[in-house]
Coordinates of C-alpha atoms and ligand atoms in Angstrom, one line a residue:
X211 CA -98.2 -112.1 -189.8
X212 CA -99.7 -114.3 -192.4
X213 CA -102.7 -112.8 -194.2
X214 CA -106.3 -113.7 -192.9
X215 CA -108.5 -112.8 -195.3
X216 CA -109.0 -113.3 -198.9
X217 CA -111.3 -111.4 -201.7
X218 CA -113.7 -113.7 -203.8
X219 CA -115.5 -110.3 -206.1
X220 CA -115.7 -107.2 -206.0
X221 CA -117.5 -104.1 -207.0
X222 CA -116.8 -100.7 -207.0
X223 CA -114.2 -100.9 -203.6
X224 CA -116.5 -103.2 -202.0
X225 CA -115.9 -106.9 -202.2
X226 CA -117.2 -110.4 -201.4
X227 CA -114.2 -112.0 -198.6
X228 CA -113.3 -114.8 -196.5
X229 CA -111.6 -114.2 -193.2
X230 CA -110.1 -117.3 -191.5
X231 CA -110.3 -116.7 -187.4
X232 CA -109.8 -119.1 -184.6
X233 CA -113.5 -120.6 -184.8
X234 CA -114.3 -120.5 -188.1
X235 CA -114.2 -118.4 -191.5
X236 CA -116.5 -115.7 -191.5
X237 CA -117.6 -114.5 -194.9
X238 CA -117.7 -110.6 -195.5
X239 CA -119.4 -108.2 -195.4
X240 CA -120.9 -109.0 -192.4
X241 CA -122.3 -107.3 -189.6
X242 CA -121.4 -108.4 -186.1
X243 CA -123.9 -107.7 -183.7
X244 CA -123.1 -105.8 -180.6
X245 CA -123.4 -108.5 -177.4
X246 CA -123.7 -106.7 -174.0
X247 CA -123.0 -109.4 -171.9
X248 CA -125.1 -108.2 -168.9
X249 CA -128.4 -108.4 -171.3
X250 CA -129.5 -110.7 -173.5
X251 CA -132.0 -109.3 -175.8
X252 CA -131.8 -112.2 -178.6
X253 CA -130.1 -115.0 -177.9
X254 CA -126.6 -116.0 -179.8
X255 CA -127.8 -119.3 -181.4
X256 CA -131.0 -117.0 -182.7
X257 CA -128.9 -114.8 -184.0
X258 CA -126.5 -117.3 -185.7
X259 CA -130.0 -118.4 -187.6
X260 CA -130.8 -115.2 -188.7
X261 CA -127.7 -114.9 -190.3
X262 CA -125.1 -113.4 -187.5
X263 CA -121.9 -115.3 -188.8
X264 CA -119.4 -113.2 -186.0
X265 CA -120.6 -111.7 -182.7
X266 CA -119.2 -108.6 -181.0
X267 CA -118.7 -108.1 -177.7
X268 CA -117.0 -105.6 -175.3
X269 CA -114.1 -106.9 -173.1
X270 CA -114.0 -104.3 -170.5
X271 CA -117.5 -105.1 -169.3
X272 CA -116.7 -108.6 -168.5
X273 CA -113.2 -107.7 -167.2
X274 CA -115.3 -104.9 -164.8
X275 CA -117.3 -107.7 -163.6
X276 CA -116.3 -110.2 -160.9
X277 CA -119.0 -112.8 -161.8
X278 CA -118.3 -112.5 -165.6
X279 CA -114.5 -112.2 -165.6
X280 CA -114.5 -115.5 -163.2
X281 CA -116.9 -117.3 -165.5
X282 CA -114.3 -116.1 -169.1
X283 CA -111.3 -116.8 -167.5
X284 CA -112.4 -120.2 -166.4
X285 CA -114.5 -121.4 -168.9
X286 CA -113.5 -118.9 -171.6
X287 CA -115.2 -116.6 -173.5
X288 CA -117.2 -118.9 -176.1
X289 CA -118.4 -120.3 -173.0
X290 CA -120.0 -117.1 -171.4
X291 CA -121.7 -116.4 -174.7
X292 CA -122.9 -119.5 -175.3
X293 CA -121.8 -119.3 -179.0
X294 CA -118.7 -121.5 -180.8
X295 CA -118.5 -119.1 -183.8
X296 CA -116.2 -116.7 -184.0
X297 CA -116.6 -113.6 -181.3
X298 CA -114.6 -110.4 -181.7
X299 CA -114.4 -108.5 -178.9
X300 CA -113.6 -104.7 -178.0
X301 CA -111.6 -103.2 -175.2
X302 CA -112.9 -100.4 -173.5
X303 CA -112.2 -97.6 -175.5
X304 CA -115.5 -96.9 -176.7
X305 CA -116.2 -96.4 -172.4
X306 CA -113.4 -94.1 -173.0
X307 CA -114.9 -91.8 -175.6
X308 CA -117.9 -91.4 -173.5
X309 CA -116.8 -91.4 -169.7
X310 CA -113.2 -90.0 -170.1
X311 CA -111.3 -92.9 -168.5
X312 CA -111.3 -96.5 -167.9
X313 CA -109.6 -98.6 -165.2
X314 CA -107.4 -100.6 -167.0
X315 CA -104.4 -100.3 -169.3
X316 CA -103.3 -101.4 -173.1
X317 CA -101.2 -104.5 -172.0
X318 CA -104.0 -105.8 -169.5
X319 CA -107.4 -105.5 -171.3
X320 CA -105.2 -107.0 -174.1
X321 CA -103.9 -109.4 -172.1
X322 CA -107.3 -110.4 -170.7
X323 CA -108.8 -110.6 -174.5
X324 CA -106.0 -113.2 -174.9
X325 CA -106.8 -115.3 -171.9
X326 CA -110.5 -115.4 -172.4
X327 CA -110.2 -116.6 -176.0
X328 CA -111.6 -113.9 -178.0
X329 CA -111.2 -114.5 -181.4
X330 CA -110.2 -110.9 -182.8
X331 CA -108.7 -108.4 -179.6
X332 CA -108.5 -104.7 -179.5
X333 CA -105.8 -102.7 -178.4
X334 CA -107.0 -99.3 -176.1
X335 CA -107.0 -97.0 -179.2
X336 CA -108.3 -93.5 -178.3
X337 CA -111.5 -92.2 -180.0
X338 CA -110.9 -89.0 -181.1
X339 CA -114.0 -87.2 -181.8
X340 CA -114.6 -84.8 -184.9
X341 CA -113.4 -81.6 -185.0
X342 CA -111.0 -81.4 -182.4
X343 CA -107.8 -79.2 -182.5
X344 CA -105.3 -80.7 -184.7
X345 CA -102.7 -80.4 -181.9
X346 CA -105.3 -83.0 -179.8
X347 CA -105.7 -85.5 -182.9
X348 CA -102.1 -85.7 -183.4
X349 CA -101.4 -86.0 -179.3
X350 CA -104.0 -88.9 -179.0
X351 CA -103.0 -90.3 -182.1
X352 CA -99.1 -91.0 -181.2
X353 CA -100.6 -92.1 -178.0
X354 CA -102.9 -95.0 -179.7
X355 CA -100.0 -95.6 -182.1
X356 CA -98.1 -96.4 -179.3
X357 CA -100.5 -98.2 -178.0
X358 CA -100.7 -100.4 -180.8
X359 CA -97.2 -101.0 -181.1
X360 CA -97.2 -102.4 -177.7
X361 CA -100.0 -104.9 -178.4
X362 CA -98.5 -106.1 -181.0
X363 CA -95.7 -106.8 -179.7
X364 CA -97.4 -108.3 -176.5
X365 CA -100.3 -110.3 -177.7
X366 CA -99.2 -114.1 -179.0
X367 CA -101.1 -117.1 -179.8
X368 CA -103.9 -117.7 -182.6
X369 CA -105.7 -114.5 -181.6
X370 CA -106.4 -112.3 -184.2
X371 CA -105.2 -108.0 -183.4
X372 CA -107.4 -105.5 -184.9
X373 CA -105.0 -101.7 -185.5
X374 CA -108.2 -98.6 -185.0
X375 CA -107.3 -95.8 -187.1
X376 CA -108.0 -92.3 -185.4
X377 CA -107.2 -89.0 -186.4
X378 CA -110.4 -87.1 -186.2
X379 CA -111.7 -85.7 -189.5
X380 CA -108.0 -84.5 -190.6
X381 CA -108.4 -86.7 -193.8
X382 CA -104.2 -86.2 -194.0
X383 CA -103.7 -87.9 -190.3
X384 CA -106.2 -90.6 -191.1
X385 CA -104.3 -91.3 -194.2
X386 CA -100.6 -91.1 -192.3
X387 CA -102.7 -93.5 -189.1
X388 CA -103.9 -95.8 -191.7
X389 CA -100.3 -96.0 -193.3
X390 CA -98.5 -96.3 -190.0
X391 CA -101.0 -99.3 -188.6
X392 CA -100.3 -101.0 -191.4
X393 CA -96.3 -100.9 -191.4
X394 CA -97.3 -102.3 -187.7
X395 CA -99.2 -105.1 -189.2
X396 CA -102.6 -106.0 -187.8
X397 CA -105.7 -108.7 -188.9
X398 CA -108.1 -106.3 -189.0
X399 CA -108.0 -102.7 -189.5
X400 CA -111.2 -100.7 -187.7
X401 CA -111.8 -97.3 -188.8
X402 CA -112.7 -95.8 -185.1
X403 CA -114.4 -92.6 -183.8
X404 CA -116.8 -92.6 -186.5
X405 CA -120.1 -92.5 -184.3
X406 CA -120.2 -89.1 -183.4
X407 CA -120.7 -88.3 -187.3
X408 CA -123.3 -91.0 -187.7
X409 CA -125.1 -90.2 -184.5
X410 CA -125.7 -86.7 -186.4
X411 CA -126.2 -87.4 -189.7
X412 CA -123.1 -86.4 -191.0
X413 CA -122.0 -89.1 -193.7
X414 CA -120.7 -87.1 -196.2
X415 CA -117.8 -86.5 -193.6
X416 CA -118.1 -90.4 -192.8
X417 CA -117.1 -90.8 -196.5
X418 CA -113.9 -88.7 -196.0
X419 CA -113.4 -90.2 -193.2
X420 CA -113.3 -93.9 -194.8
X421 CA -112.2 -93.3 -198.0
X422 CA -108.7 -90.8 -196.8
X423 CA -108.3 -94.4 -194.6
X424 CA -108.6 -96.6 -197.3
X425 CA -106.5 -94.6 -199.5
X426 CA -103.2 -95.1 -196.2
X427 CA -104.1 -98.9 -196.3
X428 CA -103.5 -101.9 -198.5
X429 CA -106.5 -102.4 -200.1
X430 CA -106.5 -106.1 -199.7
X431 CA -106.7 -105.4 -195.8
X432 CA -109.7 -106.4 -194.2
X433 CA -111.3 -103.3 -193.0
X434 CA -114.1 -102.5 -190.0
X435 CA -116.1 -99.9 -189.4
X436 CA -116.5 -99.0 -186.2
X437 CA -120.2 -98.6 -184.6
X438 CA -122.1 -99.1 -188.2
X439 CA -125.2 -101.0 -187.5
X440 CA -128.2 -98.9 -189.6
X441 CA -129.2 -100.8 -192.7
X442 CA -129.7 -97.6 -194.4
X443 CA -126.0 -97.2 -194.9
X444 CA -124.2 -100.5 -195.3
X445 CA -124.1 -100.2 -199.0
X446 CA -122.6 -97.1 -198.7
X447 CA -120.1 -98.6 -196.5
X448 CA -119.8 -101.8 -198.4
X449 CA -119.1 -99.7 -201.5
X450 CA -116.2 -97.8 -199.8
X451 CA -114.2 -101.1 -198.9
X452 CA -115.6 -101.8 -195.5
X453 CA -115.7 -105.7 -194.6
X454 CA -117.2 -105.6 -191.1
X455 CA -119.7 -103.5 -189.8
X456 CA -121.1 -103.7 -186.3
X457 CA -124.6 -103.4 -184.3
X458 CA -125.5 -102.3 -181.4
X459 CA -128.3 -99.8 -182.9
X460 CA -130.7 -103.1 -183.0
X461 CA -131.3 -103.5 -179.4
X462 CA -130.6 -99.6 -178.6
X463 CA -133.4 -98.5 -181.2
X464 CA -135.9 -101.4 -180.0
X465 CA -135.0 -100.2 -176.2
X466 CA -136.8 -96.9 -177.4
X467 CA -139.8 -98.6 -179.3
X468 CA -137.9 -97.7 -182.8
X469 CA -138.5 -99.9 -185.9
X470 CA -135.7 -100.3 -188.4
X471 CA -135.7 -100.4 -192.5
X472 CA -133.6 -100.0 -195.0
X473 CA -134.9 -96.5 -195.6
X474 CA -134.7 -95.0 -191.9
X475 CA -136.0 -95.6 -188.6
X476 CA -140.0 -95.4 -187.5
X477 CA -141.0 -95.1 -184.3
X478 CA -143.8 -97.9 -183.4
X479 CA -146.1 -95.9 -181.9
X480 CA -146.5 -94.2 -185.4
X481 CA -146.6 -97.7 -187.4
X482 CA -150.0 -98.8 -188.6
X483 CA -148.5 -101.5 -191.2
X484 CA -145.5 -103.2 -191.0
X485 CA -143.5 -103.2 -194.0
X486 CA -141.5 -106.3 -193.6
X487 CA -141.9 -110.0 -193.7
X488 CA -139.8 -111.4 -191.0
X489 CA -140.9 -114.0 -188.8
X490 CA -142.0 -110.8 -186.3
X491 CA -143.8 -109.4 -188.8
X492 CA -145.4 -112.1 -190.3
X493 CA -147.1 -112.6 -186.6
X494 CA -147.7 -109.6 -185.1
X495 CA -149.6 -106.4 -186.0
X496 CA -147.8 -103.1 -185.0
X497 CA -150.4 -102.9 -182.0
X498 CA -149.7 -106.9 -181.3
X499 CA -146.2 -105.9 -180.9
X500 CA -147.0 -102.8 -178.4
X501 CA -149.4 -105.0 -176.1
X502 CA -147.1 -108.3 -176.0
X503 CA -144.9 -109.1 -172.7
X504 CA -141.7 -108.1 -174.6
X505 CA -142.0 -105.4 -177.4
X506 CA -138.4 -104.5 -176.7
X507 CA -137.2 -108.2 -177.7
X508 CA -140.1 -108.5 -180.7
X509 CA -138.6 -104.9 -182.1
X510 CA -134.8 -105.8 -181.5
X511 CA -135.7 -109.6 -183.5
X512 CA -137.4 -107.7 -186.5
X513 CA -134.2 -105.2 -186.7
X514 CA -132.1 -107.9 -186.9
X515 CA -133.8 -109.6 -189.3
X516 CA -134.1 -106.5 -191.6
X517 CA -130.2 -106.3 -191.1
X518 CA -129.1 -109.1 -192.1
X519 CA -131.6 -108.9 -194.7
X520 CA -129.8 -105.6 -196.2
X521 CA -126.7 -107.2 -196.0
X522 CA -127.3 -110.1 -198.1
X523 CA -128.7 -107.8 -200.7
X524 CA -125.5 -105.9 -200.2
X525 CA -123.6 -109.1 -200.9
X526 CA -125.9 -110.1 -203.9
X527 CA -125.3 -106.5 -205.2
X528 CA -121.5 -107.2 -205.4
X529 CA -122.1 -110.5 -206.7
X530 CA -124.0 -108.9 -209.7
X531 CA -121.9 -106.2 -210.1
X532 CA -124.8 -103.5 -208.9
X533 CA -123.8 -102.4 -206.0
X534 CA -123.3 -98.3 -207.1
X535 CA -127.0 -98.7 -208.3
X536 CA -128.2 -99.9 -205.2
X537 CA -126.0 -97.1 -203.1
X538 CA -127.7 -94.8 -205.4
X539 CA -131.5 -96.1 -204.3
X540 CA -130.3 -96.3 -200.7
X541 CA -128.7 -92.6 -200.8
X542 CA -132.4 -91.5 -201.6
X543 CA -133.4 -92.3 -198.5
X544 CA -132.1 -89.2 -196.6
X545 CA -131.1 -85.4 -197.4
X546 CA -127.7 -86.3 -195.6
X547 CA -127.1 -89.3 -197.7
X548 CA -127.6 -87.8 -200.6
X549 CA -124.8 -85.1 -199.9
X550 CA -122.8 -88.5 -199.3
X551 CA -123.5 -90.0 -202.1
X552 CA -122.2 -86.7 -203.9
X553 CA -119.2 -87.2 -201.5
X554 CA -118.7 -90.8 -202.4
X555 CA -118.3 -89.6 -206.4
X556 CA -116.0 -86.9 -205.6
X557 CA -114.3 -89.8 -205.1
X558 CA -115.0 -91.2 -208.5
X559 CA -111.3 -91.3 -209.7
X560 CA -110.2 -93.8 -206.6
X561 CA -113.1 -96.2 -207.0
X562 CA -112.4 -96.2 -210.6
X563 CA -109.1 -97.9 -209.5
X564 CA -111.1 -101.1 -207.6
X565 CA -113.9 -101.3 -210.0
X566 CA -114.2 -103.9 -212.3
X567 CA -114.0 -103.1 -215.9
X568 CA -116.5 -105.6 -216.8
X569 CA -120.1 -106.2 -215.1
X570 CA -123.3 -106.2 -215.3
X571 CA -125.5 -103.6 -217.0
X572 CA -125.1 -99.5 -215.7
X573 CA -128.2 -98.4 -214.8
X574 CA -128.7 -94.6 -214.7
X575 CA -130.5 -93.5 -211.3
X576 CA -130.5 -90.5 -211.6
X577 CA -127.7 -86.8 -212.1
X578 CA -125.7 -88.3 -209.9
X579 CA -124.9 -91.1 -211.9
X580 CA -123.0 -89.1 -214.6
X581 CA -120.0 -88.8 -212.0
X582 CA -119.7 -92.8 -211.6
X583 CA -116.1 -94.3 -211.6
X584 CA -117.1 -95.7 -214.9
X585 CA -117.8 -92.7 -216.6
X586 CA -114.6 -91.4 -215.3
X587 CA -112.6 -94.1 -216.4
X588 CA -114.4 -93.9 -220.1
X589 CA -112.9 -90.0 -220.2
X590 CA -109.5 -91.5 -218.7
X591 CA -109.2 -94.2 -221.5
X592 CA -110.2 -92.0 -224.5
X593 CA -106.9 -91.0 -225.1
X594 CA -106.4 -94.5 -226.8
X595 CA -109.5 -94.0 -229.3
X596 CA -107.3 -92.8 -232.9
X597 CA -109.8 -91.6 -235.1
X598 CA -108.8 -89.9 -238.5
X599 CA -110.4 -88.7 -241.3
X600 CA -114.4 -88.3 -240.6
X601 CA -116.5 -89.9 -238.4
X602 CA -120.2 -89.2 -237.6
X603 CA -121.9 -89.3 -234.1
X604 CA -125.5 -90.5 -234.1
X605 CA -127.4 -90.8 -231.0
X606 CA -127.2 -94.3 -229.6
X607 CA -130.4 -96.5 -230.3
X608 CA -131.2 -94.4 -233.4
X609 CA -131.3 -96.0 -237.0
X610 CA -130.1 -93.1 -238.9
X611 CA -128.9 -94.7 -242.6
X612 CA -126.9 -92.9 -245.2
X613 CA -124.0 -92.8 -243.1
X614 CA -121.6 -95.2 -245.3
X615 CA -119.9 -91.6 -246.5
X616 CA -118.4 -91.4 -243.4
X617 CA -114.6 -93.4 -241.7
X618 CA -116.0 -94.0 -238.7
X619 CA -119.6 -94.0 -237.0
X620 CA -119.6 -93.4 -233.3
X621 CA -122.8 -93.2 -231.0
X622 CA -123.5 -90.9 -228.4
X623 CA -125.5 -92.1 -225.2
X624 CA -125.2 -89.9 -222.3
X625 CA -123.3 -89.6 -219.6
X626 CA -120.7 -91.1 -221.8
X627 CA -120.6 -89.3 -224.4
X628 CA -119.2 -90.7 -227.8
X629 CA -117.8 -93.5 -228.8
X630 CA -116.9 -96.3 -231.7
X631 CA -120.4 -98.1 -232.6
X632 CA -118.7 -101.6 -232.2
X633 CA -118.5 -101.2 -228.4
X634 CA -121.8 -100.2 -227.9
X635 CA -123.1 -103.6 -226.5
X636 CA -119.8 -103.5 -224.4
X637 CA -119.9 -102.5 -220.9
X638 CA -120.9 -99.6 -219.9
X639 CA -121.8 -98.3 -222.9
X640 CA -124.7 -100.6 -223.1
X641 CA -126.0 -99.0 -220.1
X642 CA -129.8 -98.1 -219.6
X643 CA -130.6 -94.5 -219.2
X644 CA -133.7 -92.6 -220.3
X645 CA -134.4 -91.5 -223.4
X646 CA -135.1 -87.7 -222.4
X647 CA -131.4 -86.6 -220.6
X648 CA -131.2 -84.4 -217.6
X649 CA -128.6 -81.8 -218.1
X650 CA -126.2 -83.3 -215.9
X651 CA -125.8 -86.2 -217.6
X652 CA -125.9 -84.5 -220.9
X653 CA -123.6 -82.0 -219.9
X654 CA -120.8 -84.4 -219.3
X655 CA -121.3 -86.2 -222.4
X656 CA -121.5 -83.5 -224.7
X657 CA -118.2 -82.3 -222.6
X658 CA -116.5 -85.9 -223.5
X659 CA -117.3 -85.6 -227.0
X660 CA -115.9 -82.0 -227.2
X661 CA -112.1 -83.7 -225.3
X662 CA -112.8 -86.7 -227.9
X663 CA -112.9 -84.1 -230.9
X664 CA -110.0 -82.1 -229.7
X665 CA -108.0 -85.2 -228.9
X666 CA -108.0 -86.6 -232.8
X667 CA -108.1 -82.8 -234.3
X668 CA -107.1 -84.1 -237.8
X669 CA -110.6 -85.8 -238.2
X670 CA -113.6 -84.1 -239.3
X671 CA -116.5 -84.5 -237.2
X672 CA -120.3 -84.5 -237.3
X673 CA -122.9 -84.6 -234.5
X674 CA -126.4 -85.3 -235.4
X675 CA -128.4 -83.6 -232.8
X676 CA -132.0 -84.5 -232.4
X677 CA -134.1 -81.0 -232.8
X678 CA -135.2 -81.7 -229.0
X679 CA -132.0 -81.7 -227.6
X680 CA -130.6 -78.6 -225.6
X681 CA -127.4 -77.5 -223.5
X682 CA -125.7 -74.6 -223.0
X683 CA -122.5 -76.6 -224.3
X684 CA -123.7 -77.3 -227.4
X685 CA -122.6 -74.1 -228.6
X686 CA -119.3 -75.1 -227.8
X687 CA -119.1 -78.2 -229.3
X688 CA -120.4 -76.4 -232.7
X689 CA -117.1 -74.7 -232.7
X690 CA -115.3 -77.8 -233.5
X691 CA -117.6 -80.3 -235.6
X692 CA -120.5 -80.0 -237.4
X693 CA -124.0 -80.0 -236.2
X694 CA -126.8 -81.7 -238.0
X695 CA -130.3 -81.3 -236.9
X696 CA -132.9 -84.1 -237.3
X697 CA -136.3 -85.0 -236.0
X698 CA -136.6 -88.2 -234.4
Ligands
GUN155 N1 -116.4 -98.3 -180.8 C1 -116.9 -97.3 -181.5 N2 -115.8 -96.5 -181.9 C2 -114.7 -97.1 -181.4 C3 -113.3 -96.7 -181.6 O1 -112.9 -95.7 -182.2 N3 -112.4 -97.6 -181.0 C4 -112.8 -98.7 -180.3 N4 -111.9 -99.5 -179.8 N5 -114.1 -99.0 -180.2 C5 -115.0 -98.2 -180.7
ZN156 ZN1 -139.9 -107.6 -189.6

């Protein structure tokens, strides 16, 4: 199977892609919005203007449904929709996870996916939820491996087959399901059972989830999360190497009066302003909205406005080369993001692989910062820094003279840490970070400049330290060079 999708940019191990399907290319990321084809909250056409480039939509339904199957197998899919993009469409599994069992098998809802012209079909994976016994998550997994197997053998034509990977939260079978789907060979590979941990909060486990999938697949495999539809984390997403994300939380949070941002979710009874410009907004106050014929269709409009909204700043973000910087702003939002945006750098060492050596400025957020793939990769490549007889280490941004005695002058800019003045307008060291350092970010440089010292032991080293500067590691590093206070 010839490869569908291609990578324009990327940034950290997100990227900016094209994926070619049966009605059209679709450019990624992109969030598909979750169609139930019983109810029609927004129309398809509405949503293409807002920005919806694929739809999503769930093939068991219609299949369940005399009236609907009759109308897709006769007049096809795009047909029942109303919409000649490109339409994606699930298989009943997710009907699965919740009720226990569906009344179909793999070969038919596959087959039927085929027959009604759906663009991208998936197979009846089984949703294994978190924290099941391993003996269950390796059961159901050999199950939906087989399972796959059989579509793929089964399903012909121009329609596009997406491979789920399961596996629980065992990060070691995600990695082996991820690595097994892809010796199958699929368009699309969907990272599945993941809405349990969302539905609770729990995204630092999300990030082990994706990132021990990523690390089974080829990393120039279009990837979709499964169930991802709140603004507040497709950066985080993006950032991991997801290419599609879906929604269905736009019409189920405006079903319960629930208003979304890019921050989190307010309810609308509580909303005196509304913090948005969208067309919805622009109109209506929050009590406008509550009195009208159809708050539930005003409230689903403005979320997916504000979604598409997020993901075009997503896309501009890997465009520009920011897109840690705005995962950083985004991971403020919640306690539980913030634990995984500590996840994500944990990680530091595998995004480091994806991440483009060159882009624009670093921006220092915050402590968390000091563990970016960059700063990793700056410790990883010091080895080839040769420095012999002495070099000085002034603090970047001073103008210290007299230092002509010296073989080499090196600046020190946290979280780096120290290196050759000539590559100080070079990426990242021409990073902007505060003048007053946190100790996290101090603590790592001052670390690197200790492994930079040991590293070229036959030079002699001196560290001006401004007399305001303090770490516990200091000490340390006035084993090995000498310290020289001055007062900025
Ligand atoms: N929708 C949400 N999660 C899943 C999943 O794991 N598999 C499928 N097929 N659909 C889903
Ligand atoms: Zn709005």
């Amino acid at each position: 199977m010839s490869s569908s999708f291609e990578i324009l940019k990327r940034c950290a191990s997100g990227r900016i892609g094209k994926l070619t399907t049966p009605h059209g290319v679709v450019e990624t990321p992109t969030v598909m919005p979750v169609i139930n084809p019983n109810i029609r909250l927004v129309s398809p056409s509405k949503m293409k203007d807002m920005g919806a480039e694929i739809l999503i939509t769930n093939s068991y339904i219609i299949y369940r449904s005399k009236k609907l199957a009759d109308h897709a197998l006769t007049r096809g899919l795009h047909s029942l929709l109303e919409y000649d993009g490109p339409i994606m469409t699930d298989s009943g599994s997710f009907q699965l996870s919740v009720y226990g069992e569906v009344e179909v098998t793999n070969e038919q809802i596959i087959d039927f996916q085929h027959k009604i012209g759906s663009d991208i079909a998936v197979p009846l994976d089984i949703p294994t939820p978190p924290d099941v016994s391993r003996d269950r998550a390796e059961e159901e997994l050999e199950i939906t491996t087989e399972r796959l197997k059989n579509a793929r053998n089964h399903l012909s034509g121009s329609t596009l087959l997406a491979g789920p990977i399961q596996g629980s939260t065992y990060r070691d079978l995600r990695t082996e399901a991820a690595k097994k789907v892809s010796e199958i060979g699929f368009d699309i590979y969907p990272i599945g059972a993941v809405v349990p941990l969302m539905e609770s909060y729990r995204y630092a486990d999300l990030v082990d989830v994706i990132v021990s999938s990523k690390m089974g697949l080829n990393p120039s495999s279009p990837v979709h999360l499964f169930g991802a539809g709140h603004p507040m984390m497709f950066s985080l997403a993006v950032a991991m190497g997801c290419d599609l994300l879906d929604s269905a939380a736009y019409a189920l949070y405006a079903k319960d009066e629930r208003y979304i941002t890019p921050h989190g979710t307010f309810h609308l009874s509580g909303l005196k302003y509304l913090p948005c410009s969208c067309p919805v907004c622009q109109s209506y106050t929050p009590d406008e909205i509550r009195n009208s014929d159809d708050p539930v269709t005003l409230l689903a409009e403005h979320n997916l406005y504000t979604t598409f909204e997020e993901i075009r700043r997503v896309k501009q973000a890997v465009y520009d080369g920011n897109l840690l910087e705005l995962v950083e702003m985004r991971c403020r939002s919640h306690p539980r993001l913030l634990e995984a945006l500590e996840r994500i750098y944990s990680y530091s060492d595998w995004l480091e692989i994806y991440d483009p050596i060159s882009k624009s400025t670093f921006f220092y957020c915050g402590p968390e910062s000091a563990k970016r793939p960059e700063v990793i990769r700056f410790s990883k490549r010091m080895e080839r820094l040769n420095i012999d007889g002495s070099a000085i280490i002034r603090p970047a941004g001073s103008n210290i003279k007299n230092t002509s005695d010296f073989d080499h002058m090196l600046e020190f800019k946290p979280p780096f840490g120290a290196y050759p003045v000539e590559l100080g307008e070079v990426y990242p060291f021409n990073a902007e970070s505060p003048s007053v350092h946190g100790p996290e970010s101090l603590g790592v440089a001052l670390e690197n400049t200790i492994r930079l010292i040991k590293l070229n032991p036959d030079a002699e080293f001196t560290f001006m330290k401004p007399d305001h500067m303090e770490h516990p590691i200091l000490e340390k590093l006035s084993s090995i060079a000498n310290i020289v206070n001055f007062s900025q």
